[in-house]
Structures are given as structure tokens and as C-alpha cells.
Amino acid sequence: MDHEGCSSGGMSAPTTYTFAFNDSNFSDRVLRIEVVAVSEKNDAGSASSRQKKRRRAHRHSEAVVEGVSKLLGGPVEAQLGEGQEEQVMYVGEDVAPQEADEEAVAMIEEPHGVNSMFSALGGDDGGASSGTWNMDTSVVLRSKTIHISSAILAAKSPYFYKLFSNGMRESEQRDVTLRITQAEESPLMDLLQFMYSGRVQANTPATVLDVLMAADKYEVATCMRYCSRLLKNMPMTSESALLYLELPSSIILAEAVQPLTDAARTYLANCYRDITRFIDDVMGLPLAGVEAVLASDDLQVASEDSVYDFAVHWARHHYPKLEERREVLGSRLVWLIRFPMMSSRKLRKVLTCTDFEHELASKLVLEALFFKAEPSHRQRQLAMEETMHKRYCERAYKYRPVKVVDFDTSSQCLVYLDLKLDECRALYPQGRVYTQAFHLGGQGFFLSAHCNLDQQGQYKCFGLFLGMQEKGSVSFAVDYEFAARMKPTWEFTPKSKGSYVFTGGKAVGYRNLFGMQWQDFIAEGSPYFRNNIVHLRAELTIKKSPSG
């Protein structure tokens, strides 16, 4: 009698009954397994079938729009209706980011709907109501009999417990018949052995995944947990991660599988963190993969405007039918776009985007504008209170979001920029951070914060600059005033002001805004950091110069 696996090194281990598997001496039932023929269309449950379909789908998605790559090259200002698009991009490492000319970007909308890559084994109910999967009229290819212990199977599986104890005709007979497909045969045998031994023979992601699905169908929670851990510890690839995220909902929602799906989402988010670099690959991802990528806080994008643009372009590429596209955007992707972090200019364009239901777009924009109007401490509180989604949390944007208050005239505004202490420290010794573009009088401007030498070149200090984006030869005369909150009242106190005639690509500002050395600026007793945040404000008034 082989009791291998009952104990290990004097440490307790789960009791195993490997010796009793398919042994008539320790069995009270005979399980007859009939393998039936089904069409290829219906036999799509195995992981290998899903992998083949994924490869075909990926090849079909390689015709990705070149404009999307351009679109994500900088903080994009694109009209996402059905017409043309304007693009605003930052370029270079100079003080002044520039604006690209407007150009039409052709959209390729192929008839490529993204369908589910596979169907659940045994149907949506997991097959608990019937072991035959409606295959009574199918041709039986082969059959095999296995001696089983009803007590062991019933203890491990509610499915078999009900089969052996609910008073049905099968529970009174010694022989029980299960009809399965060819794809289910190997996973089922592995599952039955697991219920005796506590181990599975499968050793590749695809085969272990098939056992996991069989465990879900026959309600063997311990095997689901075992397979989930086994898969989580295997080297992950983009293809395997997508397979895990496209499992049937009954498996995805199972507590035992959550660590696996969480790991798959993390893997994809890290793999495609630089969305611009891997734009073709990300455009080819199915919905589950795109959700994992867009949910990440570490997504490397210029601004949230770029995330919005990508989501809409991806949806247009995969769902050419407007009704389907609206459903996917409105029910799945909309919660991953952080509208409160988008620019006010882009939010205005959301209202006219036909890819969203107008009522939903209005709700999202209104919510975002209310958030922008809140004071900084209230915004941080809302971000902490939002647990299900992260709409109020900033990502690691290349360009910092700003809050812009426009006045009745289009030539005057207040621009608010908040920088965390850690962000300021990261600027040392010669770093700089740019803000998202904001517009006055139809012209794009930006702020940039620097760690630089003072005017005499003696020590490092904090500098703040105002720049105008490149756009033709238009010039503007600008009156500006920079202010910051400071102790003890924490009211905005003017630090510098002046006038400047801008032309495209020019910038003006102060190399030492606070008149102190860098070490004093970021010191613990600094008069400018409140709750580890420095609050800056730029008051701007522009008018076209006589020479313009």
C-alpha cells in the first residue's frame, strides 16, 4: 500500500489517498467516462484553442493606425468626434515645449469585433446540473471506466456530493456516466487524481488552466486554489496573462483565483507601462488586457488626455459599430479614464464626442469640473475616499495637471500648480517639470518648475517659468504675476510679476522665485510647504501686441 505524500519530514500534510485511485478494493462506484465528438465551434474551451484564436486575432490587429502613435507622443488635444483631429505635442528638452501643426489623422476601422476567445466548459452554469453538456445525440468516440470512492469525491466536490446523495436515479446506481468532450478528457482525469492525491500532473500554463476550468465545472475549490497558485508561480507571458483574465466570470470572481488574476493584471500593466513605445501591441490587446493597462497608476503618458484619446481610438478599432463601442466605453473603459485629471479644453471636447452617450458624457464632465473647483485638501480627501476606482488619483504623468480658472474674457486666467515635496526633491540637481498646456486667446501656454542656479550662478534654487507653445509667428504681450501660499496665513502671496512679449517657443520667469537656496526651500521648516505640498499660482493677462 503506497502512502506517499501522507507526511513529509515529520511535518503534517493533507491526507492523500493516492493508493485508492482506480482501485476496486477501495471503491464503491464505477465512473464511466464517455468521450463524444463535437464540432470545432463548440470545442473551444481548452487553453490551446484559445491560444490559436488569440494568435489569429493578434495578426488581424497588426494594421494599427499610425496616427495613434503620433497621438500619444505628447499631451494631445484631439477632437474625438468622427471628423479630423488636431494634435498638440511637446518636443525636445528645451525650456519651451512646442505645438505641432494641426493635421488630419486617418482612422482605420476594420470590421474586427473582439469576441470572447473561448466559451466556458459545460455552459454558464458550470455543468453542475448535467454531466452530459447536452450531448446525448453526439457520437461516442471512446469510453473508459474508473473505480471511484463516492465518499472521497463527495467530500471534495459539491457536484459529486449532489450526484451521489440527492435521491436521483444515478445516486442509487453503482455505475455513473459522465459525457465529456475530447478537450475535457485529460483535465478531468487530472482533476480526479487530484481529489485523491492533492496534486495535478499538468505542468504548463495551458494544461494547468484546463484543469482549473474543470475544477470550476465540478466545483472542486481546493483544486482551483492549487492550480491558481501553480499558475501564479510559473513564468508569466503576455499571452498567458490574457488567458487568465479572459476566464469565465465564475472563475474570475472566485476568491481562490483572485491572486492569479491580480498578478496577471500587474504583469500586463508593467509590461506595457510605456504605452507609446508599445502602441502596436497595446492596440492589439483584447478588452481585458486594455483594462489592466489603463487601470495602472504607473502608466507613462503625457497626460490623462492621452489616456482618453487612446481608449477612444482602441474602441473604434475593435468595435466599429457605434452601439457596441458605446457599450464598451460606457460600461467598462469609462471607469479607467480619470476625467478629473484631464484638461478643461479636452473635457469640452468630451461633450461633443459621439462615442459616448451624451447623458453619460455630461455627467462625467460635470463631475470632473466640480472636482477641479475643490480646494487641494478636499481633492486629496476625495482621492482617499474613492476606493473602487481611482478617478481622483494622478498617474505618473510626463506633464503635471494644472487647475485653470478662466474669466469672462478669453485673455485672462488663473493657473494653479501644486507640487509635492517628493516631486520637488526629485528635481535636484538640475531637473525640471512641465505642466499640461492651457489656453488663452486661442494660444497654448505652459508652466515649468526648475531646480537651477541663481542669477549669479552661486547656488541651486527653485525657479518658475511661463512659456508659450510654438505656433506660427503670432506674438502676445503678457502681464504675469507668480504667487505662492506661505506661512503663517497660508494665503497666496505675490512673489514676482512683470510683462513680456511672447513669440512661439519663448519662456519667461524667475530663476530664484523665493529668494533662497534650494536646501532652505525644501527644509522641514520651509514656509512654503503645507502638508508637504507647495501651492503656486500664476495670474495671466494677455493681449495681442501692436507689433503682432
XYZ file of C-alpha atoms in Angstrom:
548
model
C 0.000 0.000 0.000
C 1.537 3.306 -1.138
C 1.041 6.134 1.346
C 3.462 8.505 -0.404
C 2.553 12.128 0.229
C 0.822 11.468 3.565
C 3.649 13.102 5.503
C 6.874 14.939 4.808
C 9.827 15.391 7.124
C 7.736 14.967 10.242
C 5.542 17.923 9.260
C 1.813 17.481 8.905
C 0.426 17.443 5.384
C -3.040 16.967 3.871
C -4.140 13.352 3.923
C -3.860 11.756 0.494
C -5.454 8.643 -0.939
C -3.311 8.089 -3.996
C -3.233 4.357 -3.290
C -7.033 4.155 -3.615
C -7.412 5.812 -7.011
C -8.987 3.468 -9.542
C -8.625 0.542 -7.138
C -11.725 -1.648 -6.834
C -10.714 -2.684 -3.306
C -11.208 0.870 -2.040
C -14.076 1.947 -4.289
C -17.823 1.639 -4.119
C -18.703 3.065 -7.530
C -17.719 2.826 -11.159
C -17.439 6.070 -13.109
C -17.964 5.630 -16.835
C -16.479 8.444 -18.900
C -17.751 8.732 -22.465
C -15.778 10.972 -24.821
C -18.041 12.329 -27.524
C -17.378 14.122 -30.795
C -18.341 17.765 -31.019
C -17.792 20.356 -33.694
C -14.725 22.593 -33.574
C -17.000 25.543 -32.954
C -18.225 24.033 -29.695
C -14.918 22.513 -28.648
C -13.276 25.853 -27.892
C -12.828 25.505 -24.162
C -9.219 24.353 -23.991
C -6.370 26.747 -23.457
C -4.649 25.590 -26.643
C -7.732 26.513 -28.679
C -7.796 29.925 -27.042
C -4.111 30.468 -27.806
C -4.651 29.693 -31.508
C -7.578 32.095 -31.688
C -5.547 34.780 -29.914
C -2.723 34.468 -32.425
C -5.182 34.854 -35.310
C -6.758 37.869 -33.614
C -3.357 39.417 -32.994
C -2.354 39.059 -36.639
C -5.592 40.740 -37.630
C -4.878 43.665 -35.273
C -1.416 44.442 -36.667
C -2.901 47.064 -39.012
C -2.855 49.674 -36.274
C -3.386 53.314 -37.060
C -0.076 55.184 -37.345
C -1.835 58.277 -36.079
C -2.266 56.682 -32.673
C 1.492 56.565 -32.199
C 1.699 60.228 -33.055
C -1.293 60.924 -30.889
C 0.437 59.616 -27.780
C 3.723 61.378 -28.436
C 2.774 64.312 -26.239
C -0.114 65.969 -24.450
C -2.679 65.572 -27.195
C -5.507 67.958 -27.848
C -7.551 65.886 -30.289
C -11.128 66.305 -31.411
C -12.508 62.828 -30.996
C -15.638 63.144 -32.998
C -15.943 61.342 -36.280
C -14.026 64.049 -38.136
C -10.482 65.379 -38.170
C -8.171 65.759 -35.221
C -5.784 68.416 -34.041
C -2.629 67.362 -32.238
C -0.661 69.353 -29.690
C 2.685 67.828 -28.789
C 5.620 68.791 -26.639
C 9.040 68.264 -28.191
C 12.649 68.405 -27.074
C 14.232 69.108 -23.722
C 14.395 72.880 -24.081
C 12.606 75.286 -21.762
C 9.762 75.661 -24.227
C 7.705 72.675 -25.388
C 6.227 73.309 -28.805
C 2.957 72.706 -30.541
C 2.611 70.685 -33.707
C 0.514 71.847 -36.601
C -2.976 70.559 -36.874
C -3.305 67.657 -39.225
C -5.920 65.127 -40.201
C -5.322 61.603 -38.957
C -6.970 58.845 -40.943
C -8.807 56.314 -38.851
C -8.748 52.685 -39.959
C -11.903 50.990 -38.784
C -11.809 47.389 -39.895
C -14.733 45.030 -39.281
C -12.889 43.461 -36.384
C -15.183 42.904 -33.432
C -13.489 41.406 -30.414
C -15.442 38.363 -29.357
C -14.844 36.197 -26.340
C -11.866 33.990 -27.105
C -13.469 30.921 -25.699
C -16.645 29.530 -24.157
C -16.916 28.065 -20.689
C -16.737 24.333 -20.348
C -20.176 22.975 -19.740
C -22.005 26.258 -20.263
C -22.630 29.200 -17.951
C -23.912 27.082 -15.113
C -20.604 25.258 -14.893
C -22.206 21.989 -15.835
C -23.462 21.304 -12.320
C -26.914 20.391 -13.495
C -25.794 17.888 -16.090
C -22.630 15.941 -16.772
C -23.507 15.425 -20.425
C -23.384 19.043 -21.724
C -26.416 18.330 -23.941
C -24.512 15.753 -25.967
C -26.947 12.845 -25.747
C -27.126 12.646 -29.546
C -23.360 13.017 -30.082
C -21.238 10.164 -31.332
C -19.301 8.402 -28.566
C -15.691 8.146 -29.705
C -14.465 6.062 -26.778
C -15.224 5.326 -23.163
C -13.328 4.296 -20.070
C -14.301 3.120 -16.606
C -12.695 4.199 -13.346
C -13.247 2.788 -9.878
C -14.051 5.657 -7.518
C -14.907 6.230 -3.894
C -18.091 8.232 -3.607
C -17.066 9.402 -0.131
C -13.776 10.908 -1.371
C -15.328 12.605 -4.382
C -18.315 13.871 -2.389
C -16.001 15.312 0.283
C -14.028 17.271 -2.325
C -16.806 18.302 -4.693
C -20.364 19.568 -4.099
C -21.059 18.440 -7.670
C -20.368 14.791 -6.849
C -21.957 15.138 -3.414
C -25.239 16.112 -5.052
C -24.812 13.410 -7.676
C -24.405 10.678 -5.057
C -26.856 11.859 -2.393
C -29.788 13.747 -3.890
C -32.023 10.713 -4.471
C -31.679 10.854 -8.241
C -31.609 7.679 -10.218
C -27.844 7.984 -10.616
C -27.348 8.090 -6.847
C -28.933 4.662 -6.498
C -26.831 3.013 -9.159
C -23.323 1.766 -8.782
C -22.327 2.975 -12.239
C -22.329 6.707 -13.031
C -21.791 8.090 -16.539
C -20.222 11.412 -17.499
C -20.132 12.608 -21.084
C -17.343 14.983 -21.947
C -15.561 16.413 -24.973
C -12.108 15.394 -26.109
C -10.679 18.633 -24.748
C -12.080 17.825 -21.296
C -10.725 14.295 -21.052
C -7.188 14.960 -19.852
C -8.171 17.786 -17.432
C -10.932 15.621 -15.910
C -8.563 12.723 -15.318
C -6.070 15.071 -13.716
C -8.837 16.520 -11.547
C -9.989 13.080 -10.373
C -6.439 12.179 -9.400
C -6.106 15.482 -7.570
C -9.086 14.626 -5.371
C -7.140 11.562 -4.261
C -3.569 12.892 -4.206
C -3.787 16.661 -3.760
C -1.564 17.193 -6.818
C -2.022 17.628 -10.560
C 0.132 16.219 -13.330
C -0.278 19.218 -15.659
C 2.860 21.343 -15.782
C 2.316 24.034 -18.441
C 0.154 27.161 -18.170
C -2.275 25.893 -20.818
C -2.763 22.424 -19.293
C -2.970 23.690 -15.705
C -5.518 26.251 -16.847
C -7.623 23.475 -18.366
C -7.551 21.621 -15.041
C -8.574 24.842 -13.302
C -11.594 25.153 -15.573
C -12.528 21.523 -14.966
C -12.244 22.161 -11.223
C -14.632 25.075 -11.593
C -17.118 22.969 -13.542
C -17.100 20.153 -10.975
C -16.852 22.554 -8.004
C -13.534 21.393 -6.573
C -12.463 24.576 -4.769
C -9.259 23.063 -3.387
C -8.087 22.239 -6.899
C -8.949 25.733 -8.132
C -6.816 27.183 -5.354
C -3.988 24.732 -6.089
C -3.981 25.472 -9.824
C -4.185 29.197 -9.211
C -1.081 29.102 -7.017
C 0.683 26.857 -9.520
C -0.023 29.249 -12.388
C 0.949 32.297 -10.336
C 4.355 30.751 -9.628
C 5.015 29.933 -13.285
C 6.829 32.414 -15.546
C 4.150 34.691 -16.967
C 3.881 35.951 -20.535
C 1.525 38.440 -22.125
C -0.360 35.566 -23.773
C -0.785 33.574 -20.566
C -1.772 36.690 -18.602
C -4.508 37.411 -21.138
C -5.749 33.815 -20.885
C -6.125 34.222 -17.117
C -8.028 37.486 -17.481
C -10.413 36.054 -20.081
C -11.581 33.132 -17.960
C -15.341 32.718 -17.468
C -16.837 35.037 -14.873
C -17.499 32.136 -12.488
C -13.733 31.598 -12.294
C -12.648 35.240 -12.399
C -14.856 36.054 -9.401
C -13.743 33.035 -7.363
C -11.742 34.043 -4.309
C -9.216 31.269 -4.955
C -8.334 32.745 -8.352
C -8.048 36.396 -7.311
C -4.276 36.278 -6.617
C -3.718 34.883 -10.108
C -5.821 37.471 -11.911
C -4.284 40.268 -9.818
C -0.822 39.040 -10.812
C -1.869 38.902 -14.482
C -3.148 42.493 -14.383
C 0.043 43.661 -12.691
C 2.167 41.851 -15.259
C 0.376 43.450 -18.215
C 0.416 46.878 -16.587
C 4.185 46.632 -16.068
C 4.798 45.102 -19.482
C 3.006 47.911 -21.332
C 3.702 50.732 -18.889
C 5.247 52.802 -21.677
C 2.149 52.766 -23.826
C 3.738 54.933 -26.525
C 6.649 52.559 -27.019
C 4.391 49.511 -27.381
C 1.469 51.200 -29.100
C 1.001 48.493 -31.755
C 0.957 45.745 -29.126
C -1.434 47.625 -26.846
C -3.769 48.443 -29.733
C -3.937 44.697 -30.435
C -4.868 43.751 -26.863
C -8.370 42.472 -26.122
C -10.637 44.311 -23.715
C -9.391 42.524 -20.588
C -5.802 43.429 -21.426
C -6.568 47.081 -22.126
C -8.432 47.317 -18.822
C -5.371 46.023 -16.968
C -3.097 48.562 -18.685
C -5.359 51.599 -18.261
C -6.004 50.830 -14.589
C -2.333 51.316 -13.712
C -1.120 54.315 -11.700
C 2.312 53.974 -13.321
C 1.169 54.364 -16.913
C 3.756 56.500 -18.710
C 1.714 59.034 -20.639
C 1.983 62.732 -21.238
C -1.354 63.452 -19.585
C -4.766 61.931 -18.919
C -5.885 63.483 -22.195
C -3.689 60.910 -23.941
C -5.325 58.065 -21.998
C -8.746 59.267 -23.122
C -7.615 59.565 -26.747
C -6.122 56.075 -26.710
C -9.237 54.497 -25.168
C -11.489 56.003 -27.827
C -9.173 55.017 -30.694
C -8.837 51.484 -29.341
C -12.613 51.180 -29.088
C -13.076 52.462 -32.642
C -10.539 49.955 -33.925
C -12.060 46.927 -32.173
C -15.747 47.930 -32.185
C -16.590 49.649 -35.494
C -20.303 49.564 -34.696
C -21.242 52.664 -32.725
C -23.729 50.869 -30.468
C -21.171 48.239 -29.411
C -18.484 50.883 -28.979
C -20.682 52.989 -26.725
C -21.468 49.932 -24.621
C -17.806 49.027 -24.115
C -16.708 52.590 -23.413
C -19.657 53.378 -21.174
C -19.656 50.202 -19.080
C -16.005 49.112 -18.998
C -13.419 51.698 -20.022
C -15.050 54.862 -18.734
C -14.145 53.962 -15.132
C -10.467 53.685 -16.050
C -10.230 57.164 -17.593
C -9.529 59.722 -14.884
C -11.635 62.579 -16.212
C -10.917 64.926 -13.265
C -7.242 64.829 -14.301
C -7.993 65.870 -17.896
C -7.566 69.401 -19.188
C -10.609 71.643 -19.315
C -10.139 72.014 -23.047
C -10.302 68.268 -23.558
C -13.323 67.967 -21.273
C -15.195 70.374 -23.530
C -14.488 68.052 -26.436
C -15.783 65.048 -24.494
C -19.205 66.680 -24.611
C -19.201 66.549 -28.403
C -17.692 63.076 -28.777
C -20.300 60.797 -30.328
C -18.612 57.662 -28.954
C -20.233 58.353 -25.566
C -23.895 58.705 -24.752
C -24.486 62.417 -24.270
C -26.026 61.953 -20.828
C -23.030 59.967 -19.622
C -20.544 62.434 -21.123
C -22.299 65.337 -19.421
C -22.227 63.540 -16.074
C -18.505 62.749 -16.377
C -17.548 66.278 -17.379
C -19.660 67.864 -14.655
C -18.131 65.586 -12.032
C -14.622 66.438 -13.271
C -15.276 70.194 -13.208
C -16.684 70.041 -9.673
C -13.550 68.195 -8.587
C -11.301 70.800 -10.200
C -13.170 73.534 -8.325
C -12.482 71.914 -4.950
C -9.578 73.164 -2.803
C -6.480 70.966 -2.709
C -7.183 69.418 0.699
C -10.689 68.442 -0.389
C -9.321 66.891 -3.597
C -6.919 64.760 -1.559
C -9.782 63.685 0.699
C -11.917 62.654 -2.275
C -8.996 60.665 -3.674
C -8.651 58.755 -0.397
C -12.395 58.105 -0.170
C -12.577 56.725 -3.731
C -11.837 53.018 -3.181
C -13.437 51.205 -6.114
C -11.885 53.308 -8.891
C -9.035 55.822 -8.959
C -10.672 58.649 -10.840
C -9.314 61.273 -8.438
C -5.730 59.967 -8.320
C -2.971 61.315 -10.535
C -0.781 58.979 -12.524
C 2.932 59.491 -13.120
C 2.244 61.983 -15.903
C 5.021 63.419 -18.004
C 3.251 66.782 -17.768
C 1.697 67.934 -14.496
C -2.027 68.703 -14.364
C -2.998 72.273 -13.512
C -6.200 73.904 -12.407
C -7.246 76.785 -14.661
C -9.843 79.414 -13.769
C -10.950 81.347 -16.837
C -12.545 84.761 -16.611
C -15.277 86.128 -18.866
C -12.676 87.383 -21.277
C -10.610 84.751 -23.033
C -7.420 86.709 -22.365
C -7.229 86.366 -18.581
C -6.938 83.383 -16.251
C -5.539 81.986 -13.008
C -3.420 78.852 -13.200
C -2.826 76.752 -10.082
C 0.052 74.285 -9.839
C 0.624 72.021 -6.810
C 3.907 70.165 -6.365
C 4.571 67.544 -3.697
C 7.708 67.701 -1.592
C 8.970 64.427 -3.086
C 8.444 65.795 -6.593
C 10.464 68.886 -5.729
C 13.255 66.826 -4.200
C 13.417 64.757 -7.374
C 14.255 67.918 -9.349
C 17.651 68.277 -7.703
C 20.259 68.975 -9.025
C 19.046 70.276 -12.418
C 15.637 68.774 -13.105
C 12.534 70.416 -14.442
C 8.846 69.580 -14.657
C 6.398 70.855 -17.283
C 2.668 71.316 -16.874
C -0.065 70.388 -19.266
C -0.905 73.039 -21.828
C -3.564 75.622 -21.044
C -5.032 78.112 -23.493
C -5.631 81.843 -23.547
C -6.771 83.777 -26.565
C -6.506 80.629 -28.637
C -2.818 80.243 -27.793
C -1.228 77.436 -25.795
C 0.895 78.179 -22.723
C 2.564 76.104 -20.019
C 4.394 76.491 -16.712
C 7.698 74.850 -15.862
C 9.350 74.463 -12.456
C 13.144 74.123 -12.311
C 15.975 73.379 -9.957
C 18.648 75.686 -11.345
C 21.448 78.063 -10.417
C 20.542 81.538 -9.246
C 21.135 84.576 -11.411
C 24.735 84.877 -10.216
C 25.393 81.170 -10.639
C 26.327 80.694 -6.980
C 23.809 78.160 -5.595
C 20.834 75.989 -6.503
C 17.334 77.413 -6.104
C 13.715 76.986 -7.209
C 12.683 78.651 -10.459
C 9.300 79.086 -12.128
C 8.768 79.948 -15.801
C 5.913 80.675 -18.184
C 6.252 79.535 -21.786
C 4.272 79.794 -24.994
C 3.926 76.866 -27.367
C 5.188 77.094 -30.915
C 2.530 78.168 -33.377
C 3.443 80.434 -36.264
C 4.777 83.950 -35.813
C 1.985 85.305 -33.607
C 3.175 87.332 -30.613
C 1.417 88.257 -27.366
C 2.120 90.807 -24.678
C 1.594 89.102 -21.337
C 1.207 90.578 -17.874
C 2.019 87.877 -15.343
C 2.237 87.515 -11.588
C 3.584 84.448 -9.744
C 2.355 83.811 -6.196
C 2.663 81.057 -3.570
C 0.926 80.120 -0.345
C 3.140 80.731 2.669
C 3.148 80.859 6.436
C 1.597 81.945 8.674
C -1.756 82.652 6.972
C -1.219 80.330 4.003
C -2.722 82.946 1.747
C -1.305 83.405 -1.750
C 1.494 85.952 -1.538
C 2.857 87.574 -4.740
C 6.486 86.665 -5.314
C 7.192 88.271 -8.696
C 5.460 89.982 -11.591
C 6.248 91.545 -14.926
C 5.362 91.883 -18.592
C 6.767 90.069 -21.568
C 6.143 89.934 -25.309
C 5.980 86.278 -26.311
C 6.635 84.657 -29.642
C 6.424 80.946 -30.277
C 8.740 78.831 -28.136
C 9.775 81.647 -25.780
C 9.625 81.485 -21.970
C 9.991 83.965 -19.131
C 10.257 83.580 -15.374
C 12.449 83.754 -12.282
C 15.441 81.557 -11.591
C 15.075 82.127 -7.834
C 11.374 82.602 -7.205
C 11.617 82.508 -3.404
C 14.966 84.255 -2.992
C 16.517 81.362 -1.040
C 18.824 78.423 -1.555
C 17.434 75.037 -2.543
C 18.237 73.413 0.823
C 16.239 76.086 2.661
C 13.339 75.765 0.223
C 12.852 72.032 0.856
C 13.883 72.085 4.537
C 11.476 70.847 7.201
C 10.734 74.365 8.386
C 10.184 75.773 4.888
C 7.500 78.476 4.872
C 6.147 77.261 1.521
C 5.200 73.627 2.136
C 1.827 72.932 3.691
C 1.171 69.238 4.274
C 4.243 68.584 2.103
C 2.793 70.471 -0.871
C 3.860 73.801 -2.347
C 0.935 75.715 -3.886
C 1.791 78.001 -6.808
C -0.399 80.397 -8.769
C 0.127 82.306 -11.988
C -2.201 85.193 -12.823
C -2.055 85.912 -16.537
C -3.478 88.604 -18.775
C -2.643 88.546 -22.462
C -3.437 90.788 -25.387
C -2.137 90.925 -28.892
C 0.837 93.242 -29.130
C 0.792 96.123 -31.611
C 3.672 94.502 -33.486
C 1.746 91.245 -33.861
